[in-house]
Coordinates of C-alpha atoms in Angstrom, one line a residue:
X1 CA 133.3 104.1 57.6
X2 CA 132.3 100.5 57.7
X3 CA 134.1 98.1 55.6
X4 CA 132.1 94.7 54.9
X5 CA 134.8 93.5 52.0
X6 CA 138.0 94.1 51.6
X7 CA 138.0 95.7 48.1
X8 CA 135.6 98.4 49.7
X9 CA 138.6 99.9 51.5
X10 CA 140.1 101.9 48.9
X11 CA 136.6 103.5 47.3
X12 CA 135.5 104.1 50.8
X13 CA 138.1 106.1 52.2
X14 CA 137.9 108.0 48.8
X15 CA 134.1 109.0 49.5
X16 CA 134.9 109.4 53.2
X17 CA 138.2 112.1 52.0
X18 CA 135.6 113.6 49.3
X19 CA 132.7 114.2 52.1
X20 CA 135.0 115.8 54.9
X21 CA 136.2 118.1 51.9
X22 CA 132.4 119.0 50.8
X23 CA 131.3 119.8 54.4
X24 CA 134.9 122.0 55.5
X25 CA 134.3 124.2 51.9
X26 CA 130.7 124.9 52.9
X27 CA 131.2 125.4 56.8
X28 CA 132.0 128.9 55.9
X29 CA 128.6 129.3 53.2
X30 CA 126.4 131.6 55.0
X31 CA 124.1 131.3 51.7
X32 CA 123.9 127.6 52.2
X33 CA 122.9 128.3 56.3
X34 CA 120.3 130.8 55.8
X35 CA 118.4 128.5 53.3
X36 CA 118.7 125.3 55.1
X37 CA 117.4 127.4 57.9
X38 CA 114.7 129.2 56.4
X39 CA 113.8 125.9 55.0
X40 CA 113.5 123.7 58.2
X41 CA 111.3 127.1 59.3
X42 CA 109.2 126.8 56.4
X43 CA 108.5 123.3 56.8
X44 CA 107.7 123.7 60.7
X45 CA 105.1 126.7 60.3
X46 CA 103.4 124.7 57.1
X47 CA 103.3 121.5 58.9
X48 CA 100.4 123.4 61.0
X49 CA 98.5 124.5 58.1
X50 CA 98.9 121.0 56.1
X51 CA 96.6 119.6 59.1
X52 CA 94.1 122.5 59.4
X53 CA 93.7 123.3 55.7
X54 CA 92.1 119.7 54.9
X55 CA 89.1 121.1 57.3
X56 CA 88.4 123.9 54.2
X57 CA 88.1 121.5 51.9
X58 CA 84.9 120.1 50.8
X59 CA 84.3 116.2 49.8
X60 CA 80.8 115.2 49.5
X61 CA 77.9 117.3 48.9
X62 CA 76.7 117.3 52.6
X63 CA 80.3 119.5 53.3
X64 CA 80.1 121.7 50.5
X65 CA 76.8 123.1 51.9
X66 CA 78.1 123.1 55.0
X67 CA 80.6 125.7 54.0
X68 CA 77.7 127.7 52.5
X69 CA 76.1 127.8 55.4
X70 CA 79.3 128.5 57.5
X71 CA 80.3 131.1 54.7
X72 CA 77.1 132.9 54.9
X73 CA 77.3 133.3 58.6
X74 CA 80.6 134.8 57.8
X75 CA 79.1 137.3 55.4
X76 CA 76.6 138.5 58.3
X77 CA 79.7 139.2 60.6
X78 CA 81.4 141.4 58.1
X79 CA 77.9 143.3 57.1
X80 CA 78.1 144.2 60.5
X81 CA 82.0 145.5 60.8
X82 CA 81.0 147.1 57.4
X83 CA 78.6 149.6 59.2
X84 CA 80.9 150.0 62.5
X85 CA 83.7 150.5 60.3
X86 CA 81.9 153.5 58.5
X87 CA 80.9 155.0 61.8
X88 CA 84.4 155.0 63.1
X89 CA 85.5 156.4 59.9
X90 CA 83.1 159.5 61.5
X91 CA 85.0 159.6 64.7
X92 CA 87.0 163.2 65.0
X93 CA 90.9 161.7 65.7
X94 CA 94.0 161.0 64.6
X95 CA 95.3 159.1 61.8
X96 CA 96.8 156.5 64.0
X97 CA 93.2 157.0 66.2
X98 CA 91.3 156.1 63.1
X99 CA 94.4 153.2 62.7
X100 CA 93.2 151.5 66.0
X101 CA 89.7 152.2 65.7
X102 CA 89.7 150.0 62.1
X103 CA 92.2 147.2 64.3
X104 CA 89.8 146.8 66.9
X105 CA 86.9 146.3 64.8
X106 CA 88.6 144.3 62.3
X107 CA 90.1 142.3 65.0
X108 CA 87.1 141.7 66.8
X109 CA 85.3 140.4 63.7
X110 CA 87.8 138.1 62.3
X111 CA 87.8 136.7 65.8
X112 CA 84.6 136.4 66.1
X113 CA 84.1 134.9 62.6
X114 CA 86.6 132.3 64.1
X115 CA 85.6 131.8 67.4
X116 CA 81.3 130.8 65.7
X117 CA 83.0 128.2 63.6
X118 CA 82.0 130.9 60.3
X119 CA 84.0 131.1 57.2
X120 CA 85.9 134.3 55.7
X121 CA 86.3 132.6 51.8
X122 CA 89.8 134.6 51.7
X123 CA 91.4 132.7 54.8
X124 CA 91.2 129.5 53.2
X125 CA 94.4 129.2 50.5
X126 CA 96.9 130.1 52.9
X127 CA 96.0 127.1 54.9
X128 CA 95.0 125.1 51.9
X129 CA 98.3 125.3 50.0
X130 CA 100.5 123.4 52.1
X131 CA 98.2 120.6 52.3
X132 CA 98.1 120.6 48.4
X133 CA 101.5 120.4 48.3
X134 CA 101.6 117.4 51.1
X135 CA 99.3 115.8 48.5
X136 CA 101.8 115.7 46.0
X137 CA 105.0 114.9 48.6
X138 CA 102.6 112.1 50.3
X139 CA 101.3 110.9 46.7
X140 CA 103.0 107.6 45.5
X141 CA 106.3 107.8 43.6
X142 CA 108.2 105.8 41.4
X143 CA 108.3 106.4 37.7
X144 CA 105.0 104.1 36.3
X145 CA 103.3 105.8 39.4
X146 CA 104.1 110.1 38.5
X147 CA 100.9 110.5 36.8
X148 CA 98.6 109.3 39.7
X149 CA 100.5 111.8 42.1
X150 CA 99.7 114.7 39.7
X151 CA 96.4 113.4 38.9
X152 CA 95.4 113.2 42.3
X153 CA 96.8 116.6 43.1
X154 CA 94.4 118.3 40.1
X155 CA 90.8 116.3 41.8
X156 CA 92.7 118.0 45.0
X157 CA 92.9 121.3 43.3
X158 CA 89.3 121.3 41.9
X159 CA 87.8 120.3 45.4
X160 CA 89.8 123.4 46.7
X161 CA 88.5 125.5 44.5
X162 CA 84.4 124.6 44.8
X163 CA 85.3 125.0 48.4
X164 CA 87.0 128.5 47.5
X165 CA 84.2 129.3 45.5
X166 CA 80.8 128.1 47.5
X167 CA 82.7 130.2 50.4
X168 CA 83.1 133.0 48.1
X169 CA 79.1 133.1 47.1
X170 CA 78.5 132.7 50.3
X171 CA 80.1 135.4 51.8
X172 CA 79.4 138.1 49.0
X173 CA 75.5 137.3 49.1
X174 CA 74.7 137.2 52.8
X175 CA 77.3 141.0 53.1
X176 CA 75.4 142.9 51.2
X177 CA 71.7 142.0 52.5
X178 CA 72.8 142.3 55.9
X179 CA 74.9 146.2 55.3
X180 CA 71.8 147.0 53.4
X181 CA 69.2 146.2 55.9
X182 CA 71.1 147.5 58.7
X183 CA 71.8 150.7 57.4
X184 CA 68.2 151.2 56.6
X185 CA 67.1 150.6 60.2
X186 CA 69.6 153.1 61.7
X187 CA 68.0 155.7 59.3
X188 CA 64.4 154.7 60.3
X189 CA 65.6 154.8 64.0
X190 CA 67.6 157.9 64.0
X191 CA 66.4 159.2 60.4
X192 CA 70.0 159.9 59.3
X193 CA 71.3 158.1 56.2
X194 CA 75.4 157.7 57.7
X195 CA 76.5 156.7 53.7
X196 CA 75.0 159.5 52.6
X197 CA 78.5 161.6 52.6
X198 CA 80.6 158.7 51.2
X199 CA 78.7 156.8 48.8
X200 CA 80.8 158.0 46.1
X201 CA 83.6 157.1 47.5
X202 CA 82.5 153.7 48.4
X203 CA 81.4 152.8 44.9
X204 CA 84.5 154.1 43.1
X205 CA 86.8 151.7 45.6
X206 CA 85.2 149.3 43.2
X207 CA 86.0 150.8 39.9
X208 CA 90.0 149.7 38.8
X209 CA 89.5 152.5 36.5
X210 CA 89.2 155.5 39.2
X211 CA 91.5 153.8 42.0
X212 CA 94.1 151.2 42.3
X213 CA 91.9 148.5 43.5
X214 CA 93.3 145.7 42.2
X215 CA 97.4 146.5 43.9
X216 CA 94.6 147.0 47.5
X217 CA 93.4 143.7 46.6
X218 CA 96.9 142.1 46.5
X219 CA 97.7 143.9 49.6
X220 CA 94.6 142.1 51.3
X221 CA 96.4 139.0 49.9
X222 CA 99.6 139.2 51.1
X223 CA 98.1 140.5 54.7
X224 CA 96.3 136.5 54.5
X225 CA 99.5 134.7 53.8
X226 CA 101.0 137.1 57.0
X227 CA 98.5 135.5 58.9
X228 CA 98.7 131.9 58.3
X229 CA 102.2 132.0 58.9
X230 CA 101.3 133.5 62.3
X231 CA 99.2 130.7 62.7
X232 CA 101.6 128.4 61.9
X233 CA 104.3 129.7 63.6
X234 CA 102.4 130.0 66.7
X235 CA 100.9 126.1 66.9
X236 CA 104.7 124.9 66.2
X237 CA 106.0 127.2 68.7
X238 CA 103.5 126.0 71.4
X239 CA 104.1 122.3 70.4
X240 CA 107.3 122.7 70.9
X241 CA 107.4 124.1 74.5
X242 CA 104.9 121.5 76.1
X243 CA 102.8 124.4 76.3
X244 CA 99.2 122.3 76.2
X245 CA 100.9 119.6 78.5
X246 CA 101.8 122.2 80.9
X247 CA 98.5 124.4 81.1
X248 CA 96.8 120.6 81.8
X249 CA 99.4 120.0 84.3
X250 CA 99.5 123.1 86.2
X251 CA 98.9 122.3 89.6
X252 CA 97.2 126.0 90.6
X253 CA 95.0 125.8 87.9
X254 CA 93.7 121.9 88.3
X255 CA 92.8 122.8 92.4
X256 CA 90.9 126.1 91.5
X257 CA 89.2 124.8 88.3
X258 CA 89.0 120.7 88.7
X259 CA 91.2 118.7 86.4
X260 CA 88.1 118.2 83.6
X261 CA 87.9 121.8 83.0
X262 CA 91.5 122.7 83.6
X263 CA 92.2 120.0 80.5
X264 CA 89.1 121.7 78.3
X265 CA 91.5 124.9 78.7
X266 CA 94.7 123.0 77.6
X267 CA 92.3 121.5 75.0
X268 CA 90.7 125.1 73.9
X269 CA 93.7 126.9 73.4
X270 CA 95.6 123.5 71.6
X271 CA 92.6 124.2 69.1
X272 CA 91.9 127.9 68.8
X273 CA 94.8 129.5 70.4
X274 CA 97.0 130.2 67.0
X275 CA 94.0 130.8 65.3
X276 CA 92.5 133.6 67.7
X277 CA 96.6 135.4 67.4
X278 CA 96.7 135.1 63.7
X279 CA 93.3 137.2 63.2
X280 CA 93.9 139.4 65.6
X281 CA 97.1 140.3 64.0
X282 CA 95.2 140.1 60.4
X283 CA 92.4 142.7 61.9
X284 CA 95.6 145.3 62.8
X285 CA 97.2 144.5 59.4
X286 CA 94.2 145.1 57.3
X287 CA 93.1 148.3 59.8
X288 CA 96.3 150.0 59.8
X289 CA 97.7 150.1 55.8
X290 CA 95.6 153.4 54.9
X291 CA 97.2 155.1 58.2
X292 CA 100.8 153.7 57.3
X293 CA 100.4 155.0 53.8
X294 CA 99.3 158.6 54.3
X295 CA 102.2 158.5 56.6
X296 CA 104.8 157.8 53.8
X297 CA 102.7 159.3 51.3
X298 CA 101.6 156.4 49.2
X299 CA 98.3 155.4 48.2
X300 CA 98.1 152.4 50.0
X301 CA 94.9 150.6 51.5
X302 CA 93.5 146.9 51.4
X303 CA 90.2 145.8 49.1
X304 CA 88.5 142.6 50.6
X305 CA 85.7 140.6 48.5
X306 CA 83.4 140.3 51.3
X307 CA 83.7 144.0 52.7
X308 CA 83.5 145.2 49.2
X309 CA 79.8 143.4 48.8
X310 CA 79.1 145.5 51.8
X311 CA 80.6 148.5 50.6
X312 CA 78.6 148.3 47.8
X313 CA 75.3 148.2 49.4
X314 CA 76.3 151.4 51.6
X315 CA 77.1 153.3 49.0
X316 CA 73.7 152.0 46.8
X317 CA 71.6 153.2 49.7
X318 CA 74.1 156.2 50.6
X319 CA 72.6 157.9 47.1
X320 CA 69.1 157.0 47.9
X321 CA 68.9 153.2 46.1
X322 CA 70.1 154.6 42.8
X323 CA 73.1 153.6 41.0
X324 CA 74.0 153.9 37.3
X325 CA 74.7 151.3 35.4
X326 CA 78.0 151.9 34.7
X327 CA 78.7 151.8 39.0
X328 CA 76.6 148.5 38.9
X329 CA 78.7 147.1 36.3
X330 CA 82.0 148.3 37.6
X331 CA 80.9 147.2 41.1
X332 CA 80.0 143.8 40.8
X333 CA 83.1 143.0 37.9
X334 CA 85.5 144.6 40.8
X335 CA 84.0 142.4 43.5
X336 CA 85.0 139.3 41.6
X337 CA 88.0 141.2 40.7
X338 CA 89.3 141.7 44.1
X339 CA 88.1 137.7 45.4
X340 CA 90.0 136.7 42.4
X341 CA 93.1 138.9 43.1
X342 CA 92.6 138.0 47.0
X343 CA 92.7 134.5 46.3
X344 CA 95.9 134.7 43.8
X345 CA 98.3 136.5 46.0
X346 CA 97.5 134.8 49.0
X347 CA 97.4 131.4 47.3
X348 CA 101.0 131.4 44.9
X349 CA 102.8 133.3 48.1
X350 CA 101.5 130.1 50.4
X351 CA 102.3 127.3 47.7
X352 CA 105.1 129.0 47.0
X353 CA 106.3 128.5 50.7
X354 CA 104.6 124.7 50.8
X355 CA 107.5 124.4 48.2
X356 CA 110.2 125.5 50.3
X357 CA 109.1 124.0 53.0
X358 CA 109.4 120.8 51.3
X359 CA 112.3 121.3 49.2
X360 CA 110.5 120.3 46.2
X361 CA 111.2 121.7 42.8
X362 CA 109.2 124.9 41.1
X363 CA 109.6 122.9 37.7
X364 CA 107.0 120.3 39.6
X365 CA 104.1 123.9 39.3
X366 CA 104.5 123.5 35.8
X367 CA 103.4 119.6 35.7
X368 CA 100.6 120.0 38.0
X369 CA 99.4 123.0 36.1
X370 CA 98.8 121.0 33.4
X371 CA 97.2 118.3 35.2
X372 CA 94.6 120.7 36.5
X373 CA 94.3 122.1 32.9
X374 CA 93.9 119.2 31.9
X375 CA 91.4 117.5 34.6
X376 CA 89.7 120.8 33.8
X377 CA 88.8 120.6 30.4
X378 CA 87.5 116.9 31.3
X379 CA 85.2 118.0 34.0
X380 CA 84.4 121.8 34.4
X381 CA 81.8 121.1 36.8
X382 CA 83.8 119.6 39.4
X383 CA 85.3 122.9 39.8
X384 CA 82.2 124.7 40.8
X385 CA 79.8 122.2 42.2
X386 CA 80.4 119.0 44.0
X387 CA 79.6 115.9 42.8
X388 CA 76.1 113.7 42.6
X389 CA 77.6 110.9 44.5
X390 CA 80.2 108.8 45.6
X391 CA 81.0 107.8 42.2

């Protein structure tokens, strides 16, 4: 529309013709609307999780036993839902009684695990994938500087995945202690052994050879990526109505509570809010699929690392501390099984959405998989442990 030379006249109005075309041939493409739309969605519910997901990922030595710590506290919650969970499997109701039952208690402990600042390892790639993909989309660009961005994405990658896996550990060897201890002292208090009944069962959810434990496992993972898009959506939707403003400026509030406290509210929920909805909605997810699949007749349930550590220890003290070894070997190669199948799903699904969100091209996967390969087979280590110093 602006003409600095004269010449420009003629190519200008040319483009100008050519660009009211374009748009009045695609004002009609309801393709075209629903992915700019879905797009602009994307990128407003991974925004939130870009900014969280760098608090799961480890640096420095110091942090990476920090999440063991925090992942081991996480593995003592669970223990705990494990036993509730198999006393409400006891309870004499309905299907959808048992559905809320396993809700509530999954809720609860999700929550809780939240709310103590603990880790479960299997929350962490849905919030972690959109901030690898900011990695690559905040790297440097230009054509001498491509390699750096993908290089820096794969020492991204490999300090995600020591994170993953220190959270991992952490979680599977403080489960089973903690279900194994605290079903003993229920049978030396009330000398009644409650796995007794359903120890085969409990070991054979282990065993991809007796049960469909792995498609349970990618249930589990797409249930993860459900709720860091809650999360997500639920932080961008309070952003965008003022919603932390408001609660700090709300007049009632300020003369009952002070304005300190009444801004340690706006401040609480700015934090946890979106956090606290997303695993409550993850607890009725995970504690409602078995219920939802008897009622359309499929075999569908959820298999999570952490409770499956537990569930192993109930159902090694359920047939009175004996298990063959075939059971031991099929229970610990379908814990790491189900983490790794946990961790997939929940992970491609969220990257796959960080890509969308960004509008960057799937051919880009295919470069940064070979960067990790690659930064890989140079230093293994680096994927496991952190490092021995700054260096």
């Amino acid at each position: 529309m602006v003409i600095d030379k004269e010449q420009e006249k003629v190519d200008k109005s040319i483009a100008f013709a050519q660009t009211l075309i374009g748009y009045n041939c695609r004002k009609s493409n309801i393709r075209k609307l629903v992915g700019q739309s879905t797009q602009l969605l994307a990128y407003e519910i991974t925004h939130h999780t870009a900014q969280t997901g760098e608090h799961y990922i480890t640096s420095s030595k110091k942090e990476y036993w920090n999440m063991f710590r925090s992942a081991c506290g996480g593995g003592i919650i669970v223990g705990v839902m494990c036993i509730l969970k198999l006393f409400l499997g006891k309870v004499e109701t309905s299907e959808f009684g048992h559905a809320l039952l396993y809700s509530i208690n999954y809720a609860i402990g999700f929550t809780a695990i939240y709310l103590f600042g603990a880790t479960l390892a299997t929350k962490q790639p849905a919030m972690t994938a959109s901030a690898l993909v900011a990695a690559i989309e905040n790297g440097a660009s230009g054509q001498d500087e491509t390699r750096h961005r993908y290089w820096n994405f794969a020492v991204f990658f490999a300090r995600l995945f020591r994170s993953q896996f220190i959270a991992f550990v952490g979680n599977v060897i403080m489960a089973f202690p903690v279900s194994l201890v605290l079903i003993w002292g229920i049978q030396e208090l009330f000398h009644y052994n409650a796995a007794a009944g359903k120890w085969m069962t409990l070991v054979n959810d282990l065993n991809p050879t007796e049960t469909p434990m792995i498609l349970h496992a990618c249930i589990a993972g797409v249930f993860l990526f459900l709720s860091g898009i809650i999360a997500g959506s639920i932080s961008n939707r309070d952003k965008h109505n003022s919603v932390y403003y408001r609660i700090e400026e709300q007049p009632v509030l300020k003369k009952v509570f002070g304005k300190e406290k009444t801004a340690k509210v706006a401040r609480f929920y700015e934090k946890k809010w979106a956090g606290i909805v997303s695993n409550i909605w993850f607890g009725v997810f995970m504690g409602t699929t078995a219920s939802v699949g008897m009622f359309l007749g499929l075999n569908l349930d959820i298999r999570h690392i952490t409770f499956a550590s537990g569930n192993l220890a109930l159902g090694l003290f359920g047939n009175n501390m004996s298990l063959t070894t075939d059971m031991w070997i099929w229970g610990i190669l379908g814990i790491g099984l189900i983490g790794f199948f946990n961790f997939a799903v929940s992970f491609s699904l969220s990257l796959t959405l960080a890509f969308r969100s960004r509008n960057l091209s799937f051919g880009e996967l295919i470069k940064m998989a070979k960067a990790v390969w690659i930064y890989f087979k140079i230093s293994p280590r680096s994927f496991f442990f952190p490092p021995q110093d700054k260096s």
